[in-house]
CSV table of C-alpha atoms in Angstrom, one decimal:
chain,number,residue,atom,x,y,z
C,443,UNK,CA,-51.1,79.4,118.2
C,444,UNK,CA,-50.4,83.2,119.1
C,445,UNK,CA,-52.6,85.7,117.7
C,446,UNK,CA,-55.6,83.5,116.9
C,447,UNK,CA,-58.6,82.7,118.8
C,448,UNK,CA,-59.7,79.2,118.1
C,449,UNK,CA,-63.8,78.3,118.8
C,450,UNK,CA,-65.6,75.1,117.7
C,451,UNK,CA,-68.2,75.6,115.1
C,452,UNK,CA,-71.2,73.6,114.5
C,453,UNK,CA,-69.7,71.1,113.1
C,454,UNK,CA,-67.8,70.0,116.2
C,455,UNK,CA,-64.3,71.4,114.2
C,456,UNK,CA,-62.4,74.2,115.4
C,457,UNK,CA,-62.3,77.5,113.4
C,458,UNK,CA,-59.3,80.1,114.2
C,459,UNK,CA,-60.1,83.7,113.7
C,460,UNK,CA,-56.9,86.0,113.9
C,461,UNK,CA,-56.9,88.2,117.0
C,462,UNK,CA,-53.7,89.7,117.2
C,463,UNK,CA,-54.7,93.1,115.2
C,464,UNK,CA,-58.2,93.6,116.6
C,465,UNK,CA,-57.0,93.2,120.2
C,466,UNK,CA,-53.8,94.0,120.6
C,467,UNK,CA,-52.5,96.3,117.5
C,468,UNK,CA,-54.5,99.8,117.2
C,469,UNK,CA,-52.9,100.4,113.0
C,470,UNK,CA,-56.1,99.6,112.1
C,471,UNK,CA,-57.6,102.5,113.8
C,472,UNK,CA,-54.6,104.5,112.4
C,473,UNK,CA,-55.7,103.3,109.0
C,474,UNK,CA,-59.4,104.5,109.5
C,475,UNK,CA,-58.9,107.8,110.7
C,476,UNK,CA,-56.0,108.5,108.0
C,477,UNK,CA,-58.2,107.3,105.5
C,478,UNK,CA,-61.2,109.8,107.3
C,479,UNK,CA,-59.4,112.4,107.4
C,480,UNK,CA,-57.9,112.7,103.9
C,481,UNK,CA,-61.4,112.4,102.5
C,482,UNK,CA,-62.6,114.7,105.0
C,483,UNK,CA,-60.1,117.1,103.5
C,484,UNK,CA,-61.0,116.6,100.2
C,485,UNK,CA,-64.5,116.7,100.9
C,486,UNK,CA,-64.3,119.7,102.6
C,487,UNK,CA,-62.0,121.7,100.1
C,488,UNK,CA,-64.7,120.7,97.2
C,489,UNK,CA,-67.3,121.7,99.4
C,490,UNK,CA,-66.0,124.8,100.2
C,491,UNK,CA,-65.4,126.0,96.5
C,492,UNK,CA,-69.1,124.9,95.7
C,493,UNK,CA,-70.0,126.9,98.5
C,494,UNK,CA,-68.3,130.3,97.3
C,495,UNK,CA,-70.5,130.5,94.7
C,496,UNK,CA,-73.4,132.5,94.6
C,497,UNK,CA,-76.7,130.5,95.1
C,498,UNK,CA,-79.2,131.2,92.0
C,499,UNK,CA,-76.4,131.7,89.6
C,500,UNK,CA,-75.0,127.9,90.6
C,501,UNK,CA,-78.6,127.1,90.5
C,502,UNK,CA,-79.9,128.1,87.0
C,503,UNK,CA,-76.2,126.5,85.5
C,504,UNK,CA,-76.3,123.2,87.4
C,505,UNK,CA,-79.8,122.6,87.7
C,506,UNK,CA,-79.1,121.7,92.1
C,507,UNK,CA,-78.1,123.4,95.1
C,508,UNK,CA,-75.0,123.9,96.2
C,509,UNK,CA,-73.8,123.1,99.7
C,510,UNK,CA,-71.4,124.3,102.1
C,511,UNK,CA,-69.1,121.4,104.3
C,512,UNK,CA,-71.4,121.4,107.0
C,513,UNK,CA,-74.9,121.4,105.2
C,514,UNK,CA,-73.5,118.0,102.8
C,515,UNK,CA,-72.9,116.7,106.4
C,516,UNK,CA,-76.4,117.1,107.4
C,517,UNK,CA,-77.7,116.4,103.7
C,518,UNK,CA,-75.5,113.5,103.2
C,519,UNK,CA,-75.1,112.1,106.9
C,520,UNK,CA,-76.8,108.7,106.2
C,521,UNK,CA,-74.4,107.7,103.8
C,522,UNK,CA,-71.1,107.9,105.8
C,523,UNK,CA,-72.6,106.5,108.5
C,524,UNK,CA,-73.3,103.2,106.4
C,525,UNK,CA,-69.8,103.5,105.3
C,526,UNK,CA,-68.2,103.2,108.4
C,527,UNK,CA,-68.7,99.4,108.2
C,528,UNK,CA,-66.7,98.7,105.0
C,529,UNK,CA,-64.2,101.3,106.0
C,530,UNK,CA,-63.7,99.6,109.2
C,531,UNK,CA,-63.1,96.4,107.2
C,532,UNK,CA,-60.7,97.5,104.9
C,533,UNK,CA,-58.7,99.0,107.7
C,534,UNK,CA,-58.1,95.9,109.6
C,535,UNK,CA,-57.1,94.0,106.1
C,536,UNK,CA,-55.0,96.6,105.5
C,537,UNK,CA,-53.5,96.5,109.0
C,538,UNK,CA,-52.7,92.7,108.3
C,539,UNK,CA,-51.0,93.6,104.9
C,540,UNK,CA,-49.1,96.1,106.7
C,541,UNK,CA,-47.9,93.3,109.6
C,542,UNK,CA,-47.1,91.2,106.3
C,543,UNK,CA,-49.2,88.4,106.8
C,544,UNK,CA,-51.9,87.5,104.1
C,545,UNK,CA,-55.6,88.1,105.0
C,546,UNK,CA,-57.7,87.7,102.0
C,547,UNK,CA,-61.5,88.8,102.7
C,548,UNK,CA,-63.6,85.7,103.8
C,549,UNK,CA,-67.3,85.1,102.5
C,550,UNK,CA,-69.1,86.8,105.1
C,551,UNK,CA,-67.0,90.1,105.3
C,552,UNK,CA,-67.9,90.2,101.2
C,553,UNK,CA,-71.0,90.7,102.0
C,554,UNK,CA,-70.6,93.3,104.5
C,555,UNK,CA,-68.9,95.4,102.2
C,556,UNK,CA,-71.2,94.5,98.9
C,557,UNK,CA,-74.8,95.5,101.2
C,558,UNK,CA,-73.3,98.6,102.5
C,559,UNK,CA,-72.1,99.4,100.0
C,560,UNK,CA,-74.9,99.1,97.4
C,561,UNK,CA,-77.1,100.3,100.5
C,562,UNK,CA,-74.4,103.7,100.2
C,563,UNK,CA,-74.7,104.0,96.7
C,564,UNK,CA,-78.5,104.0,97.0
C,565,UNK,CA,-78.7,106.5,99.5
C,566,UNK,CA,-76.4,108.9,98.1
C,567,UNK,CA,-78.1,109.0,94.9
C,568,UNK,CA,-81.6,109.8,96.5
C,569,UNK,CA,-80.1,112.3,98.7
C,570,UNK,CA,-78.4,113.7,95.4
C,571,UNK,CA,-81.8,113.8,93.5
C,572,UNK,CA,-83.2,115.9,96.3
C,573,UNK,CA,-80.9,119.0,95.8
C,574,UNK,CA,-82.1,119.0,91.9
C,575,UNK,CA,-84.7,122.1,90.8
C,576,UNK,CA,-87.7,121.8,89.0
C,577,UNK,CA,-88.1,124.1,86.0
C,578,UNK,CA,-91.8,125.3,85.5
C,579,UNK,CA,-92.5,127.7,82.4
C,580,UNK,CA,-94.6,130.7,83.1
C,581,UNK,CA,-94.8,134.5,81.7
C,582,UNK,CA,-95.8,135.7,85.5
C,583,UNK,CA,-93.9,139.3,86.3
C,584,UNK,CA,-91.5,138.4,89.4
C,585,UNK,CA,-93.8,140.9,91.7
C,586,UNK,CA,-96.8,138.4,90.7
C,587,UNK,CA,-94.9,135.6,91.5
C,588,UNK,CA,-93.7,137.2,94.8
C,589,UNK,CA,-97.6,138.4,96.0
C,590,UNK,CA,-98.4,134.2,95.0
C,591,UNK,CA,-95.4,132.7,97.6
C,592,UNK,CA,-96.2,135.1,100.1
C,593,UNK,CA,-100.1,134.0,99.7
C,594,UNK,CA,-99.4,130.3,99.9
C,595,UNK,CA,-96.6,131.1,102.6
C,596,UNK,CA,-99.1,132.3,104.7
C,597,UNK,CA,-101.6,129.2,104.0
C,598,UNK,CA,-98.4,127.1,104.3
C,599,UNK,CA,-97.3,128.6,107.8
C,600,UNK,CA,-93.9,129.2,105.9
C,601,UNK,CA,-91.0,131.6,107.6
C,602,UNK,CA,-89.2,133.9,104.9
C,603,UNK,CA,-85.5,133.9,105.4
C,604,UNK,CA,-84.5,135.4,101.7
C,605,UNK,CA,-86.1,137.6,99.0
C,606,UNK,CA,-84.4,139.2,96.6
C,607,UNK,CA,-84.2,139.3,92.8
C,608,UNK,CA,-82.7,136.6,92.1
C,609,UNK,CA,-84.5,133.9,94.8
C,610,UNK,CA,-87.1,133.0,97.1
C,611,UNK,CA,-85.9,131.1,100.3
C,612,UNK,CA,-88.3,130.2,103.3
C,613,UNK,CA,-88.6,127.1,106.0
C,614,UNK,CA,-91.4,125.6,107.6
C,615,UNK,CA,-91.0,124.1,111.6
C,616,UNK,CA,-93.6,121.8,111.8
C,617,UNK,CA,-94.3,119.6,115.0
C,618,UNK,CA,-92.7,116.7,115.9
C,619,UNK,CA,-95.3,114.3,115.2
C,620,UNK,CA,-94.9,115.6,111.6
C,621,UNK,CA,-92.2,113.1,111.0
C,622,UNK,CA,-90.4,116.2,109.5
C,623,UNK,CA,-87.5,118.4,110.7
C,624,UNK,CA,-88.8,121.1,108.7
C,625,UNK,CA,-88.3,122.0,105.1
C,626,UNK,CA,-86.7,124.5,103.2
C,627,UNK,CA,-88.3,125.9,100.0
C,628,UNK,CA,-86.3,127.8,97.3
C,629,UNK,CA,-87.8,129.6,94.4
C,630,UNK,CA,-85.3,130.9,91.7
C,631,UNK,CA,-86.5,133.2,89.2
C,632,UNK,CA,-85.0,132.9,85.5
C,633,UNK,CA,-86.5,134.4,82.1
C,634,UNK,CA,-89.8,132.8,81.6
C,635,UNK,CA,-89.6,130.2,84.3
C,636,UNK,CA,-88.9,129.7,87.8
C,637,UNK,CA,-87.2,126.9,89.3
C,638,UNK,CA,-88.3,125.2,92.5
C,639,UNK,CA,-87.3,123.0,95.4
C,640,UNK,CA,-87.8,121.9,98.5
C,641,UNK,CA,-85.6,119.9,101.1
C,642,UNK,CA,-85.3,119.1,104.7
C,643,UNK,CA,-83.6,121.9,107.1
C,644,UNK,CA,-79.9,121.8,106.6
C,645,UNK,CA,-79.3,123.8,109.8
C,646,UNK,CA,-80.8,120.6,111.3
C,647,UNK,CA,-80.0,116.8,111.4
C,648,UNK,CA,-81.8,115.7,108.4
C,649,UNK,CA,-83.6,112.8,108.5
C,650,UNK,CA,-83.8,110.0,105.7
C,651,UNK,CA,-87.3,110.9,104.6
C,652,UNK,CA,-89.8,113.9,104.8
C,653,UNK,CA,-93.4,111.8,104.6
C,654,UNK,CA,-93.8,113.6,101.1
C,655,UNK,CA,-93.8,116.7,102.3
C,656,UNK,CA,-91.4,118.0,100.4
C,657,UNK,CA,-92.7,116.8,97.2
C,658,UNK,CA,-95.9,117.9,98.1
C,659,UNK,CA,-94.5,121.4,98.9
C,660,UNK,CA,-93.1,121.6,95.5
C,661,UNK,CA,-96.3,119.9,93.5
C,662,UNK,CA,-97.9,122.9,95.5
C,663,UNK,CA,-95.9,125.6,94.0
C,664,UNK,CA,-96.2,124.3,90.5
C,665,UNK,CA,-99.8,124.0,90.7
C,666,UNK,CA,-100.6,127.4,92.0
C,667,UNK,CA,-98.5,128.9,89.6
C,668,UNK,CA,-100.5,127.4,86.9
C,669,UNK,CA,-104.1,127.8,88.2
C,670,UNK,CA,-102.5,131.5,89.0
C,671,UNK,CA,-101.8,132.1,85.4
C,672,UNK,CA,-104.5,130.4,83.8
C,673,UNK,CA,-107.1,132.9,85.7
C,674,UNK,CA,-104.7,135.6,84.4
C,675,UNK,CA,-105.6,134.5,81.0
C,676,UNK,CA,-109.2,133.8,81.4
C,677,UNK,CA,-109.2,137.4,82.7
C,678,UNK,CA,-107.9,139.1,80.0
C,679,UNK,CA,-109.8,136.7,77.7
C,680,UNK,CA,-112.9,138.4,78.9
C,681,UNK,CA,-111.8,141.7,79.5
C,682,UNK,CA,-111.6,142.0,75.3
């Protein structure tokens, strides 16, 4: 039988597994990196009109950072790396639809698309929920605020990379035993609130979790802004 492999299963029968596009046919491959590549451009022309945007306007309208190609790379990484599987199995089946023969997905290869993709799905979602701000309410002046950050910064070990009137934008690099690549924190001042966030590094690999620290940066922030301005009130409470 050309093109198949037979083997004898453990039943003592022999099972034939088509060969003749894994070994000796490379369309598959074709397949996979057309398929790559036209989401790639996609991806990348999407990503680079997001990008053009200014940051705290995009911010205070969608409620989530925006992100250049490279940084949804980084951000997103874990997901299309679980992809590959799937995509590698629809490439072959569609390799054997373009040969014309008839290879209909067999029990097994089911489930290694269903798991990675669910497993995708799962990932991409959390990874999604990351880049969304936290509103917190507060009548602080923006110079209050500002004196606050740079207080906590300091307590935090934090390194500014942004201030201006509109944001707040500085990283940490803690030690490798951390667990952590480092995080970025954002601050984005809007009428009577400022919104907050913190993620891992995006001019580094990110990694699929932080420990909590970014949570824990952010829970931070909100807290000290509201033990801030409650002194603020007791204050004045007493002053009259």
């Amino acid at each position: 039988m050309e093109n198949y492999t037979a083997f004898f299963a453990g039943s003592g029968k022999p099972v034939f597994l088509k060969t003749g596009i894994l070994v000796n046919d490379y369309r598959w491959l074709l397949i996979f990196i057309g398929i790559s590549l036209v989401a790639g451009l996609l991806l990348w022309r999407r990503q680079q009109k997001e990008a053009a945007e200014t940051t705290a306007p995009f911010i205070l309208r969608t409620g989530r950072l925006n992100l250049s190609f490279n940084h949804w790379l980084t951000h997103f990484g874990i997901v299309l790396y679980i992809l590959l599987i799937p995509l590698s199995l629809v490439s072959m089946r569609l390799a054997y639809w373009w040969n014309g023969e008839q290879a209909p997905f067999l029990a097994g290869e089911v489930w290694m698309l269903v798991v990675p993709l669910g497993a995708a799905f799962f990932f991409y979602r959390r990874q999604r929920k990351k880049l969304q701000f936290h509103p917190v309410t507060t009548r602080l002046p923006k110079d209050e605020i500002i004196r606050l950050m740079e207080r906590i910064g300091g307590e935090e070990h934090w390194t500014p990379d942004y201030l201006g009137d509109d944001m707040l934008i500085c990283h940490t690099s803690p030690s490798f035993l951390s667990g952590s690549g480092g995080e970025q924190i954002f601050v984005v001042f809007d009428t009577n609130r400022v919104w907050l966030n913190s993620i891992g590094r995006l001019d580094r690999k990110g990694s699929v979790t932080s420990f909590g620290r970014t949570r824990k940066q952010v829970q931070r922030l909100t807290d000290e802004i509201r033990r801030y301005e409650a002194e603020n009130k007791k204050t004045a409470s007493s002053e009259k």
